[in-house]
XYZ file of C-alpha atoms in Angstrom:
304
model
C 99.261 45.169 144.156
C 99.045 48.567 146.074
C 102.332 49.741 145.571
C 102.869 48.780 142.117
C 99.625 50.331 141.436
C 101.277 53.451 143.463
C 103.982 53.433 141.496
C 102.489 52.610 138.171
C 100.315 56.476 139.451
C 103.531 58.283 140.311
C 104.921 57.076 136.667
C 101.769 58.218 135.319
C 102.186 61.283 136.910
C 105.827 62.870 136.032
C 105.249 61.802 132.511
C 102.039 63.486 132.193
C 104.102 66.548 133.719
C 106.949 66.400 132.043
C 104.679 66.199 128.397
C 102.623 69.069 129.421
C 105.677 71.468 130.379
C 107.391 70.251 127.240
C 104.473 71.466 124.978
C 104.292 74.310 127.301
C 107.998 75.133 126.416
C 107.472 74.329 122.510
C 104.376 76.817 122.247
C 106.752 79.652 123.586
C 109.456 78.932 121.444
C 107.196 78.647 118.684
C 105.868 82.218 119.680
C 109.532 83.405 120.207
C 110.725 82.806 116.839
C 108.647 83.935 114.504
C 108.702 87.385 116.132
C 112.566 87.554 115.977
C 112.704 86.481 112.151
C 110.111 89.086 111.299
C 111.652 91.673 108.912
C 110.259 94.266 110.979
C 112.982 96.691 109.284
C 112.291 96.088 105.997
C 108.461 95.788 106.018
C 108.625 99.230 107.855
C 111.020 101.060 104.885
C 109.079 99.719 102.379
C 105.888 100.334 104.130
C 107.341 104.402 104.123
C 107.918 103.889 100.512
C 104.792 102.183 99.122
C 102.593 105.360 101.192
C 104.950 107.988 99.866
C 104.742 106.850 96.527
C 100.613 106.904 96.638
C 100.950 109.730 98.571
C 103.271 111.430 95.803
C 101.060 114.901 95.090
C 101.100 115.547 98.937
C 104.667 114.691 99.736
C 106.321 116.086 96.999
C 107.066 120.136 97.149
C 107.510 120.947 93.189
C 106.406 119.909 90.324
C 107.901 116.829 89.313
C 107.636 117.601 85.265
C 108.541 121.207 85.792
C 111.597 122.818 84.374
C 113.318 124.963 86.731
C 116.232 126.945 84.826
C 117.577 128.919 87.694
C 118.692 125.630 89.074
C 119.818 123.452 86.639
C 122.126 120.484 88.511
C 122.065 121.729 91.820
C 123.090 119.688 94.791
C 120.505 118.664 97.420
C 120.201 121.829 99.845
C 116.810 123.041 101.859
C 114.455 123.656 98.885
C 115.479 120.713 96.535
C 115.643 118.023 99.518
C 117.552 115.681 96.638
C 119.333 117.646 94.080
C 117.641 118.731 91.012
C 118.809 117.003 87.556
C 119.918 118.648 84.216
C 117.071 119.706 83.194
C 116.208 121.335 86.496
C 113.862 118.655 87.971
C 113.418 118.508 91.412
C 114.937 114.957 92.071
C 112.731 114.699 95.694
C 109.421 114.980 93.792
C 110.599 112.573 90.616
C 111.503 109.787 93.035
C 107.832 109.347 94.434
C 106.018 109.824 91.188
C 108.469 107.499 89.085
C 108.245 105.281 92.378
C 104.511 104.951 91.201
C 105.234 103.849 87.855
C 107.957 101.058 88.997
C 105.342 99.955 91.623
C 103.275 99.678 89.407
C 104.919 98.016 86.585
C 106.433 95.425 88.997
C 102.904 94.510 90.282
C 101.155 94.233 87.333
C 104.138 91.919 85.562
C 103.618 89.847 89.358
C 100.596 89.440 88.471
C 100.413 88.449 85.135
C 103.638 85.972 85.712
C 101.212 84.783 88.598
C 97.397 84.117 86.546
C 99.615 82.887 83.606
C 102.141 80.199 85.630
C 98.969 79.206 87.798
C 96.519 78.240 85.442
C 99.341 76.929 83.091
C 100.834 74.607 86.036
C 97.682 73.627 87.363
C 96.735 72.353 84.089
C 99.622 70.543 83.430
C 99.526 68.857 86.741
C 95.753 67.950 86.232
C 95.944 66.110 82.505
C 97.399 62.827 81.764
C 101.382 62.183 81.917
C 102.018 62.966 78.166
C 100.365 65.913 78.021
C 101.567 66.810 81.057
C 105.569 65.978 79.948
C 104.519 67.819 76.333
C 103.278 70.941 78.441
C 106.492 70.755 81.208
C 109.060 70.450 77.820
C 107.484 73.330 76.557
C 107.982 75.644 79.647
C 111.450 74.147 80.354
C 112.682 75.283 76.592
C 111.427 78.821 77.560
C 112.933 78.814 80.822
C 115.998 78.222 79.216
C 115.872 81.080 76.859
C 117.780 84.024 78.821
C 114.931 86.157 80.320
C 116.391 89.564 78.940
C 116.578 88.376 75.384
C 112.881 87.852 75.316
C 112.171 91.264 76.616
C 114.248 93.021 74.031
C 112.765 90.748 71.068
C 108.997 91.820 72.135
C 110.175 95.224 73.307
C 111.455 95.512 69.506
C 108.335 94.058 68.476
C 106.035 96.212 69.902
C 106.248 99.606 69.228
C 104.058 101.397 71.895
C 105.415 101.499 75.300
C 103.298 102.527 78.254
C 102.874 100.565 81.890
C 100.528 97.653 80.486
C 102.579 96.756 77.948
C 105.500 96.600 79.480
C 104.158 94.741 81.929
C 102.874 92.547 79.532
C 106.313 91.685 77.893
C 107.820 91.417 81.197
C 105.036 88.632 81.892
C 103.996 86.827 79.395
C 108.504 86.071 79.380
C 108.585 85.058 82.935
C 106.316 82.847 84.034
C 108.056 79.766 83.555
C 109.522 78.995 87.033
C 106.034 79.565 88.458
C 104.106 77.035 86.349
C 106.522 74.333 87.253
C 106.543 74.895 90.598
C 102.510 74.854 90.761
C 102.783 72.197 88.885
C 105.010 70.388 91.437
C 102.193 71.454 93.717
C 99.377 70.405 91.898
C 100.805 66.950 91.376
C 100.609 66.228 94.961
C 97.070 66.874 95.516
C 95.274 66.092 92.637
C 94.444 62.715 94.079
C 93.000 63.598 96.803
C 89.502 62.327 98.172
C 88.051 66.266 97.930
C 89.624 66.919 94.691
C 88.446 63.406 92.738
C 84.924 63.792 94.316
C 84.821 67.710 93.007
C 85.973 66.760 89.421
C 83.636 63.021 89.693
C 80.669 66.124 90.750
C 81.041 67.699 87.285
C 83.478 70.085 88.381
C 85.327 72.135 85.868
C 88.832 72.886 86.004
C 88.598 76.368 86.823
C 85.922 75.483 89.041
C 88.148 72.828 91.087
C 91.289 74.798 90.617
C 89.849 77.365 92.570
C 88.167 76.348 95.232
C 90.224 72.888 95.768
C 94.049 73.578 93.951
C 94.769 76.457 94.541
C 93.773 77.270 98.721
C 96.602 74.640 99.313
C 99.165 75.538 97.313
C 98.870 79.098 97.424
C 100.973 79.307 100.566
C 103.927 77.441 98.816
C 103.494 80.074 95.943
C 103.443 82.972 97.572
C 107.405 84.478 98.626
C 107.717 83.556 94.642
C 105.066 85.767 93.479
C 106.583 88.579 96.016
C 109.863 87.868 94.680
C 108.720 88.520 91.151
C 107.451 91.755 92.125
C 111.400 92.912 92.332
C 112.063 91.075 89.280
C 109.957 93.098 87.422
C 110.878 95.971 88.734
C 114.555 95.339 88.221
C 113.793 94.687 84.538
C 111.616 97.838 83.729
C 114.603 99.041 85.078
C 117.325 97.734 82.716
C 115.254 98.593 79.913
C 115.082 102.265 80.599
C 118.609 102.278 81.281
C 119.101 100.526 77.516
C 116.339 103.200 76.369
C 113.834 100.561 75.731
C 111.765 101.174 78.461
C 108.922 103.789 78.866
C 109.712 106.840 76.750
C 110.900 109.668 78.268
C 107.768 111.375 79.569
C 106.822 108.788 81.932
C 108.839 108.781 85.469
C 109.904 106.238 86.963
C 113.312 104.449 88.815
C 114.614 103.250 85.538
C 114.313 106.364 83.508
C 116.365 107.950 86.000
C 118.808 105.691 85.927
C 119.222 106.187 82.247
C 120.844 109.780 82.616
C 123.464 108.243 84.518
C 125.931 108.484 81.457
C 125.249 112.217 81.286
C 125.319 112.520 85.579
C 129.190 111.302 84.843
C 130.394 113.081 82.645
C 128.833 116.415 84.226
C 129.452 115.004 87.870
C 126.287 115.274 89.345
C 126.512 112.331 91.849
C 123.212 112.577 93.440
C 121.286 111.930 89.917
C 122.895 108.455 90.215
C 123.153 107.531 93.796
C 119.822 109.146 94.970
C 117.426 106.970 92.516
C 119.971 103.577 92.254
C 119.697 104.069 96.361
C 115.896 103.919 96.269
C 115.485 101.086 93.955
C 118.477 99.015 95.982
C 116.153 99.440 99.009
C 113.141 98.610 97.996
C 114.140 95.280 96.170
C 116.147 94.314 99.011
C 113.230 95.167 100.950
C 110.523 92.754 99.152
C 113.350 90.073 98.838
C 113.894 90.105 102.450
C 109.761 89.779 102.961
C 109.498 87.276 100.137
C 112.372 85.197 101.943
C 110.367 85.918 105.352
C 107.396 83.940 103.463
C 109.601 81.128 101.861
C 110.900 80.461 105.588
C 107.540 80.225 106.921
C 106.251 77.731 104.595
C 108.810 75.773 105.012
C 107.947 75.740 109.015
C 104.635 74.495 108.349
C 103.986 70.774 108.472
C 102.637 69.293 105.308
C 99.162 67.620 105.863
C 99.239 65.692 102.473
């Protein structure tokens, strides 16, 4: 009886050891790996972007509107840090103030795509099955319908272009994806004990969407709503470069791009490369960040 009581101890006792190092080992690799998948790069560069573009009046050194005739198309040298365009613009100063206006566009659109695809998906997932395979047919039909073609229907339509309404059109035509995918979310969830006794309380859906839906799917959401951020910018962008975009007056990436036709033919390199370089950057900046956020989600345990 002693010794298999000795030996039942000693069992006891390198198991017990051998769990604890194991978790031991498991909480360093878990604080290991998220630290070497960080896209320390790219949060930095676009970090330096983001504060130079709301820091535009004190970082750049001329007038960004200005017409300087004495240096019409000149190459980037000490005083114009980034060429200067046809027209004489210092290129340096245009690239932080128009950065402003594509931030800002692609933001805004997030957003919208974002409030729009929530509420839509969380509805849908909330009502009965035929409403909710009426409501999913309807945003599947304008999934299908080529992004682009929308834009240039409602760009056509509406005549005024500043950064609202262009960030409306690039909205209201893209929030598709999102609503199915809250949706998806919703679906899961909407059973549960917290959610049936909120909505059996008198809860209303905005009421239980936001303080029940939406905390536990807002994680699963969140890499798309960054990644729509560079959608939107990439689309203000090919709209200025079709001349549908803001009108000429307004900076931004896309309205620089739009003189590339004329930086050809006169060979003026820089006006192309200089703001096609900056936009490049910064969307492969947020994708790598909104991929950063897909691939921790998808290290989290689900608790459903």
């Amino acid at each position: 009886m002693v010794e298999g009581a000795g030996t039942a101890n000693e069992l006891f006792t390198v198991v017990g050891a051998t769990a604890y190092d194991e978790k031991i080992q498991n909480k360093k690799n878990h604080r290991k790996i998220p630290h070497r998948k960080k896209p320390v790069v790219s949060m930095l560069i676009l970090g330096l972007i983001v504060t130079g573009c709301v820091l535009a009046p004190w970082v750049a050194n001329h007038d960004p509107a200005g017409f300087n005739l004495t240096a019409l198309n000149t190459p980037p040298n000490g005083e114009f840090y980034f060429g200067t365009d046809a027209l004489g613009r210092d290129l340096y100063s245009i690239m932080f103030y128009g950065g402003r206006t594509s931030l800002a566009i692609g933001i805004l659109g997030a957003a919208i795509i974002a409030v729009i695809g929530t509420v839509y998906g969380s509805l849908s997932g909330t009502l009965p099955d035929r409403v909710d395979a009426v409501m999913m047919r309807i945003a599947e039909t304008g999934g299908s319908i080529p992004t682009l073609l929308m834009v240039l229907i409602l760009s056509a339509i509406i005549p005024e272009k500043n950064i609202f309404t262009l960030s409306f059109i690039i909205g209201i035509t893209g929030w598709f994806g999102m609503a199915r995918i809250v949706r998806s979310e919703v679906r899961q969830i909407r059973n549960c004990e917290y959610v049936l006794y909120a909505r059996c309380s008198g809860g209303g859906f905005f009421y239980v969407m936001w303080r029940h839906l939406l905390p536990n799917f807002l994680s699963a959401i969140m890499f798309v709503v960054v990644s729509n951020i560079s959608t939107c910018i990439t689309m203000e962008s090919t709209l200025s470069f079709l001349g549908l975009g803001l009108p000429v007056d307004v900076l931004s990436w896309g309205s620089m791009l739009s003189l590339a036709n004329r930086a050809l033919i006169m060979n003026t390199w820089w006006v192309i490369v200089i703001p096609g370089l900056f936009l490049v950057v910064t969307l492969l900046c947020i994708t790598n960040v909104a991929d950063y956020l897909r691939r921790e989600v998808n290290r989290q345990p689900s608790h459903l």
